[in-house]
PDB file of C-alpha atoms in Angstrom:
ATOM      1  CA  UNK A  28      15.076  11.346 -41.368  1.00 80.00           C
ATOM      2  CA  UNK A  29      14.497  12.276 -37.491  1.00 86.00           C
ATOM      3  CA  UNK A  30      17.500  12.850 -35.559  1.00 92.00           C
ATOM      4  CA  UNK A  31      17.493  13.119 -31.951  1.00 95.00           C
ATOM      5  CA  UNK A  32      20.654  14.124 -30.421  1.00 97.00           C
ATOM      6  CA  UNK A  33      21.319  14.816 -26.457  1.00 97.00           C
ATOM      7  CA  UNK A  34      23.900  16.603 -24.480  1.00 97.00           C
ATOM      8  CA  UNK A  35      25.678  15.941 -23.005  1.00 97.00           C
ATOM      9  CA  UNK A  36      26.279  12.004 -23.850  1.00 96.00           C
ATOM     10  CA  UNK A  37      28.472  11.443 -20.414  1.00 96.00           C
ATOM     11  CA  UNK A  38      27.998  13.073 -17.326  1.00 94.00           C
ATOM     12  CA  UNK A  39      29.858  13.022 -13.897  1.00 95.00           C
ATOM     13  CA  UNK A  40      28.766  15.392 -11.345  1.00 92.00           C
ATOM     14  CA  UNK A  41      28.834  15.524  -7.437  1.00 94.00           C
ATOM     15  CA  UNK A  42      25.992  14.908  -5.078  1.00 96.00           C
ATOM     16  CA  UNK A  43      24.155  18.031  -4.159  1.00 96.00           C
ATOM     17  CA  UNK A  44      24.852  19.651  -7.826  1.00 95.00           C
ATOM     18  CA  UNK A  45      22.379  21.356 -10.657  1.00 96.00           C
ATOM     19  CA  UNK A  46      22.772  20.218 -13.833  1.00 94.00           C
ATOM     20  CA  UNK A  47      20.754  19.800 -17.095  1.00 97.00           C
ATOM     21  CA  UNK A  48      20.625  17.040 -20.333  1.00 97.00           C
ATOM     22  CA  UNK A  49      19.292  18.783 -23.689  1.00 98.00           C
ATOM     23  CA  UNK A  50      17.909  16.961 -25.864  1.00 97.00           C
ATOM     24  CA  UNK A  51      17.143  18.340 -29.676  1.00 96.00           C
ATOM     25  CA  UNK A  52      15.114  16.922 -32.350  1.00 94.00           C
ATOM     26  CA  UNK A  53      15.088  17.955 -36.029  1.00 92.00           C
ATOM     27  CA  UNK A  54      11.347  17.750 -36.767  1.00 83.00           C
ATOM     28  CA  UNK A  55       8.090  19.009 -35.741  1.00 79.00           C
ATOM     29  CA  UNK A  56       6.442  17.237 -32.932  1.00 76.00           C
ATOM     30  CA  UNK A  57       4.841  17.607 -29.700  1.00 75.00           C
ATOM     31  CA  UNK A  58       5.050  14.583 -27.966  1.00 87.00           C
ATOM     32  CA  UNK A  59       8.969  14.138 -26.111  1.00 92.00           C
ATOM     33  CA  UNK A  60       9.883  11.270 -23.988  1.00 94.00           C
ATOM     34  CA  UNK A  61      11.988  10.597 -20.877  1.00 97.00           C
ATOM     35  CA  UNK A  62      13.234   6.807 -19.670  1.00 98.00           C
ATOM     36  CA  UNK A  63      15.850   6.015 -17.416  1.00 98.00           C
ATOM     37  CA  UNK A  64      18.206   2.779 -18.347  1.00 97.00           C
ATOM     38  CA  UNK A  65      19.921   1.150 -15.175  1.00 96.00           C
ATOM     39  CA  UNK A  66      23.001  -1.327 -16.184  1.00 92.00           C
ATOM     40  CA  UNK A  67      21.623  -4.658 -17.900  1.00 89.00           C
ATOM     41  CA  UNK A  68      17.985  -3.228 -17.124  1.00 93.00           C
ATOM     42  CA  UNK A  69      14.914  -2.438 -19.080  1.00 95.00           C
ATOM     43  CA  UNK A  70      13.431   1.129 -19.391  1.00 97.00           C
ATOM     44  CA  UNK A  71      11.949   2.977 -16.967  1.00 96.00           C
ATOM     45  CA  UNK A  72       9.193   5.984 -18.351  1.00 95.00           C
ATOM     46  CA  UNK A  73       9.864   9.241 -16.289  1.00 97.00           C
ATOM     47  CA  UNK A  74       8.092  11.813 -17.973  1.00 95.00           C
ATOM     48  CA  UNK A  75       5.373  12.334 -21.217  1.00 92.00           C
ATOM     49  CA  UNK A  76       5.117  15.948 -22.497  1.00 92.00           C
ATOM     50  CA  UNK A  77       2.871  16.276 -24.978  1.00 85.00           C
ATOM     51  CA  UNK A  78       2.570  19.884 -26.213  1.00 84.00           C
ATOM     52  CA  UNK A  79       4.341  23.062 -26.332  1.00 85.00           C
ATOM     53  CA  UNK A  80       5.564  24.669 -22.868  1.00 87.00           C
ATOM     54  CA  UNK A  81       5.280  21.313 -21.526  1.00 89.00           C
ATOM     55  CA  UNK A  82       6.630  21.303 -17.485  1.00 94.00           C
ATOM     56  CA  UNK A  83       6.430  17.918 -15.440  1.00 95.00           C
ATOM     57  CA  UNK A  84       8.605  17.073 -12.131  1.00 97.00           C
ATOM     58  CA  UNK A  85       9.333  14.249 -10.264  1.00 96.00           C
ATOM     59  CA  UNK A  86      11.107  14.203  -7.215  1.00 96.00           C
ATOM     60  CA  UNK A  87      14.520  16.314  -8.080  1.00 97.00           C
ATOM     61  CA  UNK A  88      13.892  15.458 -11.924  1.00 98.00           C
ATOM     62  CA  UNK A  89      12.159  18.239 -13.830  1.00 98.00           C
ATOM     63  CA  UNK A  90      11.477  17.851 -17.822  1.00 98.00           C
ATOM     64  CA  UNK A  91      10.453  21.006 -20.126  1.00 96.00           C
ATOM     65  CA  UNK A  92       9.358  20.592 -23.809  1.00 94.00           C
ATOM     66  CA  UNK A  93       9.768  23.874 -26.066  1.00 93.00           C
ATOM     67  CA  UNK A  94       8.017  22.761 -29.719  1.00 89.00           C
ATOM     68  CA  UNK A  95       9.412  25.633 -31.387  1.00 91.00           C
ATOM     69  CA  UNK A  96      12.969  26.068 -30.346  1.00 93.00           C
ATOM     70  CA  UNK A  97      12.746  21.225 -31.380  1.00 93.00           C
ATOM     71  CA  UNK A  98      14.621  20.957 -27.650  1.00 95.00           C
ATOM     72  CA  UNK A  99      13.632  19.303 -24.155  1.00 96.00           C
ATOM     73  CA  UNK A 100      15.531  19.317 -20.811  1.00 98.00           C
ATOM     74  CA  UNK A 101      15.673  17.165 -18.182  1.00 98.00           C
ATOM     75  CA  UNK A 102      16.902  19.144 -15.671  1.00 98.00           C
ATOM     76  CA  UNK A 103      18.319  17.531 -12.021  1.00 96.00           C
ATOM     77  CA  UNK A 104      18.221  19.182  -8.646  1.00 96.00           C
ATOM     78  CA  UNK A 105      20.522  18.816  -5.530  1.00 95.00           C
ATOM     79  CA  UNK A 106      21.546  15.639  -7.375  1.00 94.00           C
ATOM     80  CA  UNK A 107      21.763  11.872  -5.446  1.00 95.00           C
ATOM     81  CA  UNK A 108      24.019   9.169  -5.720  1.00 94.00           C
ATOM     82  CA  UNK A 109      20.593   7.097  -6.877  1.00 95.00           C
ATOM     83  CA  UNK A 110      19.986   8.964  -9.664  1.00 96.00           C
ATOM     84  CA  UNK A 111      23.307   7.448 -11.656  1.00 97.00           C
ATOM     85  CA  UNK A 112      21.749   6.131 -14.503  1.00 97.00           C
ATOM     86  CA  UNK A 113      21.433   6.461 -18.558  1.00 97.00           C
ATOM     87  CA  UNK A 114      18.590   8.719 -19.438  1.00 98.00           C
ATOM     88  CA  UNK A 115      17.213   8.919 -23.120  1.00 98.00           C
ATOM     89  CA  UNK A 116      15.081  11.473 -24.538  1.00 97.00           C
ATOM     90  CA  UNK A 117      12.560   9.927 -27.598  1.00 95.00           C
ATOM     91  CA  UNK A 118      10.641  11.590 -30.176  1.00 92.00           C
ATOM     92  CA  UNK A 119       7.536  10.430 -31.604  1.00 85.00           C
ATOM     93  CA  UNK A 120       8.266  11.498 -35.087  1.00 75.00           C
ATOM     94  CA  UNK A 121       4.416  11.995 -36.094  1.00 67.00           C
ATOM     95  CA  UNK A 122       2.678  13.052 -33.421  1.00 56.00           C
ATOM     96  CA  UNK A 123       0.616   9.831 -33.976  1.00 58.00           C
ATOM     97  CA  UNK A 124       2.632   7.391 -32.236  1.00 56.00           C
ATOM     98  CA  UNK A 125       2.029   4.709 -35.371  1.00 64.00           C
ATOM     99  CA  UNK A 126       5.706   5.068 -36.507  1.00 74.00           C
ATOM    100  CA  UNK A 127       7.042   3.928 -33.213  1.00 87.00           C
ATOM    101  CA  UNK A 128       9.626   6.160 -31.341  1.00 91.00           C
ATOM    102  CA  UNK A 129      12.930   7.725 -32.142  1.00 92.00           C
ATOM    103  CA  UNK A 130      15.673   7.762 -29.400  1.00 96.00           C
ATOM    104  CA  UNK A 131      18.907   9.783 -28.829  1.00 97.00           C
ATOM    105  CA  UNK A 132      22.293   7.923 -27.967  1.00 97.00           C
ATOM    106  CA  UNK A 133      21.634   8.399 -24.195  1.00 97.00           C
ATOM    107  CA  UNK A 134      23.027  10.472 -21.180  1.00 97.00           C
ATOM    108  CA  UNK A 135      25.250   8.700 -18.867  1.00 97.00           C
ATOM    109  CA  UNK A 136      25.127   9.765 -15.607  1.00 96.00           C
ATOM    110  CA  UNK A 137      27.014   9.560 -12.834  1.00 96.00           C
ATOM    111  CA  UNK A 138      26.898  10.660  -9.679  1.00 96.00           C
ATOM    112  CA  UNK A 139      29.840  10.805  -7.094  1.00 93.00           C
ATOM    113  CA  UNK A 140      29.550  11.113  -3.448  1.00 86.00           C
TER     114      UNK A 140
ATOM    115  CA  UNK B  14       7.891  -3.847 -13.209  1.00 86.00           C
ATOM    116  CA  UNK B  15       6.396  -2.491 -15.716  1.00 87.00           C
ATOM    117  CA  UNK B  16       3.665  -5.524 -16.438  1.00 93.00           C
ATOM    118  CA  UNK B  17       5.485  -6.475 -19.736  1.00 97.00           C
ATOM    119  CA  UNK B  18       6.834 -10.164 -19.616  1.00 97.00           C
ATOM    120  CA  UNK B  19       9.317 -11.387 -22.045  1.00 98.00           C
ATOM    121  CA  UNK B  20      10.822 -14.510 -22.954  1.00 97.00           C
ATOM    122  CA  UNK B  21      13.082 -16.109 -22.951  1.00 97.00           C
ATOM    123  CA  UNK B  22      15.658 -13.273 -20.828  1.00 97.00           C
ATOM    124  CA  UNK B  23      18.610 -14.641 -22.588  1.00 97.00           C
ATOM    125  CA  UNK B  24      19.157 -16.454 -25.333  1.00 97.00           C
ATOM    126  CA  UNK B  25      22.527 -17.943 -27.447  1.00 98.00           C
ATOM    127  CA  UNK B  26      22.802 -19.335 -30.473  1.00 98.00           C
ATOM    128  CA  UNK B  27      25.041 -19.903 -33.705  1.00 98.00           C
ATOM    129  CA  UNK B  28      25.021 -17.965 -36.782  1.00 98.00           C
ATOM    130  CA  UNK B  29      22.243 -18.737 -39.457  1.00 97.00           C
ATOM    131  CA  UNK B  30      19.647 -20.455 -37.196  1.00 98.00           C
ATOM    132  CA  UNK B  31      16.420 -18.641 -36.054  1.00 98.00           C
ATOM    133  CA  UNK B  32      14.668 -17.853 -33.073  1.00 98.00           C
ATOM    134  CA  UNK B  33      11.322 -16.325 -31.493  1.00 98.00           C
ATOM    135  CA  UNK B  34      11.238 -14.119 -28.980  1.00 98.00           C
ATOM    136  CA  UNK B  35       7.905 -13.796 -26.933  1.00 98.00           C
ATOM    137  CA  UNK B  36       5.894 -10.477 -25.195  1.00 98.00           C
ATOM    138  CA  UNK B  37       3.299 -10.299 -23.327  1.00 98.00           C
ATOM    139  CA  UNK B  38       1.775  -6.687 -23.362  1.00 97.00           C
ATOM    140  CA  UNK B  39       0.363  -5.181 -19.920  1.00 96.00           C
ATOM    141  CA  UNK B  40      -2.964  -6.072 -19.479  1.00 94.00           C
ATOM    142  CA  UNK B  41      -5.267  -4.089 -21.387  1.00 90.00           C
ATOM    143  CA  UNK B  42      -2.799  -2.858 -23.737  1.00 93.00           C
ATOM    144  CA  UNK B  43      -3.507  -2.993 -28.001  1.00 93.00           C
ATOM    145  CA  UNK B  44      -0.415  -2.076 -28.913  1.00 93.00           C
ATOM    146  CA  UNK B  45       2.929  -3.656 -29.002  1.00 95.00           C
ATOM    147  CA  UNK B  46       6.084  -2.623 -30.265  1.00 95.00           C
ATOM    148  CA  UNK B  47       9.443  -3.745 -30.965  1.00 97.00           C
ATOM    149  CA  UNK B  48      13.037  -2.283 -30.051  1.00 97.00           C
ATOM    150  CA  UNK B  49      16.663  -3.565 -30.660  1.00 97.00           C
ATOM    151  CA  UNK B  50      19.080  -2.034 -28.560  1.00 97.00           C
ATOM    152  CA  UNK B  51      22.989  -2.494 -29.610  1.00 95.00           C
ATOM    153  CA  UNK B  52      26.433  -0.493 -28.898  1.00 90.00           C
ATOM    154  CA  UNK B  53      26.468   0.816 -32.304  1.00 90.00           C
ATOM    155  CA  UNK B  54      22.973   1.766 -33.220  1.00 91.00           C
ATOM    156  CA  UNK B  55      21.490   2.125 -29.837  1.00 94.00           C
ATOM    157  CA  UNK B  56      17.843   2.043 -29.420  1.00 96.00           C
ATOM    158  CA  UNK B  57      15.985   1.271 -32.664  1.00 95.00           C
ATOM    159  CA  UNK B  58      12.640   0.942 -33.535  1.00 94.00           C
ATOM    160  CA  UNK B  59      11.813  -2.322 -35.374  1.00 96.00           C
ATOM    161  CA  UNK B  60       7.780  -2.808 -35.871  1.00 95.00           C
ATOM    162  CA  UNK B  61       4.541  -1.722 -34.204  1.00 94.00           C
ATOM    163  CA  UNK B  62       1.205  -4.208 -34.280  1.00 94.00           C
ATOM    164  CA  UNK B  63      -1.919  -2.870 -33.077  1.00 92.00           C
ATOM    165  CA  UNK B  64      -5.026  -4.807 -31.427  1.00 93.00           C
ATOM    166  CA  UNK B  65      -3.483  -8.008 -34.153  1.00 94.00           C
ATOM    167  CA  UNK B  66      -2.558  -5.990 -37.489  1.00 94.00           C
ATOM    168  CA  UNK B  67       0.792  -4.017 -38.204  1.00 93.00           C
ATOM    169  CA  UNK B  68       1.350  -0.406 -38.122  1.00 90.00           C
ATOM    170  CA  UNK B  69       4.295   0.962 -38.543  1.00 90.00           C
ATOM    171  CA  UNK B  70       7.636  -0.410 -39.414  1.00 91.00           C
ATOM    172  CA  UNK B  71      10.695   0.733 -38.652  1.00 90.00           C
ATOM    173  CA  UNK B  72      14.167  -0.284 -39.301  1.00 85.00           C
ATOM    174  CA  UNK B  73      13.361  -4.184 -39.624  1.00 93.00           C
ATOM    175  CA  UNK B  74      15.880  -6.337 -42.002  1.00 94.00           C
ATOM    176  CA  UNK B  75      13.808  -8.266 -44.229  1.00 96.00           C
ATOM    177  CA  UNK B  76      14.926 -11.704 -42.052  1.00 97.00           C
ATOM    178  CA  UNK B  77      13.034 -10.355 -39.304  1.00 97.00           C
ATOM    179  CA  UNK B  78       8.931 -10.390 -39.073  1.00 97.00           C
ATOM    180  CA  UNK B  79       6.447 -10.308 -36.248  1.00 97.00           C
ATOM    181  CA  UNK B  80       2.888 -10.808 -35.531  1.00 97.00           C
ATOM    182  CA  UNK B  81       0.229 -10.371 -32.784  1.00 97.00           C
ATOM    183  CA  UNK B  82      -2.214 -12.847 -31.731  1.00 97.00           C
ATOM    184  CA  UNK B  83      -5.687 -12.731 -31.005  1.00 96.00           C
ATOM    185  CA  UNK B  84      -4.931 -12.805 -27.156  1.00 95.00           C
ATOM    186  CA  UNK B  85      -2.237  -9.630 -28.065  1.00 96.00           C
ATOM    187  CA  UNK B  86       0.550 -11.340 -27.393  1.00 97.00           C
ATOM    188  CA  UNK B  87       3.489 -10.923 -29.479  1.00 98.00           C
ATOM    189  CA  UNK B  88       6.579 -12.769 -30.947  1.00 98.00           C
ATOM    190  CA  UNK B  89       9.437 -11.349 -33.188  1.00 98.00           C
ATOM    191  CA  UNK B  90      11.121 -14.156 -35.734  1.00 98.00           C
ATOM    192  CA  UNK B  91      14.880 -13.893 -36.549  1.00 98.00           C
ATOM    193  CA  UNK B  92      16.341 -15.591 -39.074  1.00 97.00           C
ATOM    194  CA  UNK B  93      19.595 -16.653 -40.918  1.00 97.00           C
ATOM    195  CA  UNK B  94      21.040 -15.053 -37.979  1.00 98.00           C
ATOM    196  CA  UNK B  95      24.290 -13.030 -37.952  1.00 97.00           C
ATOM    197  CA  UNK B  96      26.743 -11.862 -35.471  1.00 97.00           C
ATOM    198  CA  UNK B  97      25.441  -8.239 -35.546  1.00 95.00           C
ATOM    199  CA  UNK B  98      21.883  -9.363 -34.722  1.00 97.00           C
ATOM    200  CA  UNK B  99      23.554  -9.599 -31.023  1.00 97.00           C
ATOM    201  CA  UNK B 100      21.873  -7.187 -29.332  1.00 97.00           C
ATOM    202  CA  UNK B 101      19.166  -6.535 -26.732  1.00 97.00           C
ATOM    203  CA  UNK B 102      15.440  -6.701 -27.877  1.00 98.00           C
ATOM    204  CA  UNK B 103      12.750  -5.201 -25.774  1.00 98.00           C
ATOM    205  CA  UNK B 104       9.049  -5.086 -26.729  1.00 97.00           C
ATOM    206  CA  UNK B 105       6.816  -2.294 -25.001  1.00 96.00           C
ATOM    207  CA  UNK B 106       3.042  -1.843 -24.582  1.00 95.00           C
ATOM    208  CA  UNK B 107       0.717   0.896 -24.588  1.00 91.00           C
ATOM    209  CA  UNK B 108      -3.269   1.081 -24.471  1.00 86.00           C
ATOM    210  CA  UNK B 109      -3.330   3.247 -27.787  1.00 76.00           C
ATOM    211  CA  UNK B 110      -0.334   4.548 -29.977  1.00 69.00           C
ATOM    212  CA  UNK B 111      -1.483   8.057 -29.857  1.00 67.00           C
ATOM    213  CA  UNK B 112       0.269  10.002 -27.464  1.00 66.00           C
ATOM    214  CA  UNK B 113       0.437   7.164 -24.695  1.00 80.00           C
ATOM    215  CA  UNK B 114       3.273   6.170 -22.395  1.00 88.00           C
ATOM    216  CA  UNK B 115       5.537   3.282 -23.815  1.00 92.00           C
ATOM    217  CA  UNK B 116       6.234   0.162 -21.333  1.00 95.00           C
ATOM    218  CA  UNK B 117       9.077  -1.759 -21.536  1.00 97.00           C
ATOM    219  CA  UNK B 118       9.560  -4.921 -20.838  1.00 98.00           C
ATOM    220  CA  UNK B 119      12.692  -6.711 -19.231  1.00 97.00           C
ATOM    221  CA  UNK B 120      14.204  -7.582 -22.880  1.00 97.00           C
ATOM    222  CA  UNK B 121      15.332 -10.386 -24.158  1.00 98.00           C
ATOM    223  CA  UNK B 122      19.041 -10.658 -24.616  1.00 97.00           C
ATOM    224  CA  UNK B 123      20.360 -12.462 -27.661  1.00 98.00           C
ATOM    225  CA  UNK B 124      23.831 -13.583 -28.669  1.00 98.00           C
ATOM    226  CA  UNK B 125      24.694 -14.658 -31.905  1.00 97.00           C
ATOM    227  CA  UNK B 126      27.997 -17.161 -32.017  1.00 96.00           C
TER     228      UNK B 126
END
């Protein structure tokens, strides 16, 4: 059975800080998602990597996929009070996308002035 | 907005009826899946259709089924309803389940008295 499990699974940190979520998975697969979850809302894609070495960015959001080491980071830059949210890696198990896809418990961030 | 409708947003009822939830995939989309989001088992994958047939299922109780129409739309039956079927459902589109991003729609939000 696929387990995805991200770190850490509650975050505070002040505006302006660096910080990073891991998120490992215990099978082989290349294709790692990001989405963002605000309070009582649906979810939001940020970021499809879909092979090895994988780099994307968005804004002060950066996500990294390493295939062999089974671990993705979504690492945040000179964080903002905007960017409080829950953020959830997912794993498509089979590289086909058939199977539908796995999700860890969820980061939840916050962000203090 | 991601171009996912569902319906209804919320819904209550009483233990051992059944309902249908509805989705509407992006325009364009062939594939629609199906996601139940709770406190204790967080985001789970339930059942993937593709352009009308089903691909993939996930962890769907036998109470629960789905289809897709000819126009793609989508609805997911629950039945004989129990308190722990509270939860949030979403359904999410994509143009092919290979390697594609996942949309989300708004959810529908069911409670189970």
């Amino acid at each position: 059975e696929l387990k995805v499990e991200q770190n850490p699974l509650f975050l505070s940190m002040q505006e302006g800080k660096n910080y990073t979520i891991y998120c490992n998975y215990s099978t082989t697969s290349d294709r790692l998602y990001w989405y963002r979850q605000d309070p009582g809302k649906s979810l939001e894609s940020l970021f499809v990597l879909l092979s090895n070495g994988a780099v994307k960015q968005e804004g002060r959001l950066m996500a990294s996929l390493d295939t062999k080491a089974r671990l993705s980071t979504l690492h945040i830059t000179a964080a903002v009070h905007d960017l409080s949210a829950t953020y959830f890696c997912a794993v498509d198990p089979y590289g086909g996308g058939a199977d539908g896809l796995t999700f860890g418990k969820g980061t939840h961030l916050i962000i203090q002035p | 907005d991601s171009g996912v409708t569902q319906t209804p947003k919320h819904l209550i009822t009483a233990t051992g009826q059944r309902v249908t939830l509805r989705c509407s995939p992006r325009s364009g989309d062939l594939s629609v899946y199906w996601y139940q989001q709770s406190l204790d088992q967080g985001l789970q994958f339930l059942i993937h259709y593709y352009n009308g047939e089903e691909r993939a299922k996930g962890n769907i109780l036998e109470r629960f089924s789905a289809q897709q129409f000819p126009d793609l739309h989508s609805e997911l039956n629950l039945s004989s309803l129990e308190l722990g079927d509270s939860a949030l459902y979403f359904c999410a589109s994509s143009v092919v389940p290979v390697g594609d991003t996942q949309y989300f729609g708004p959810g529908t939000r069911l409670t189970v008295l």
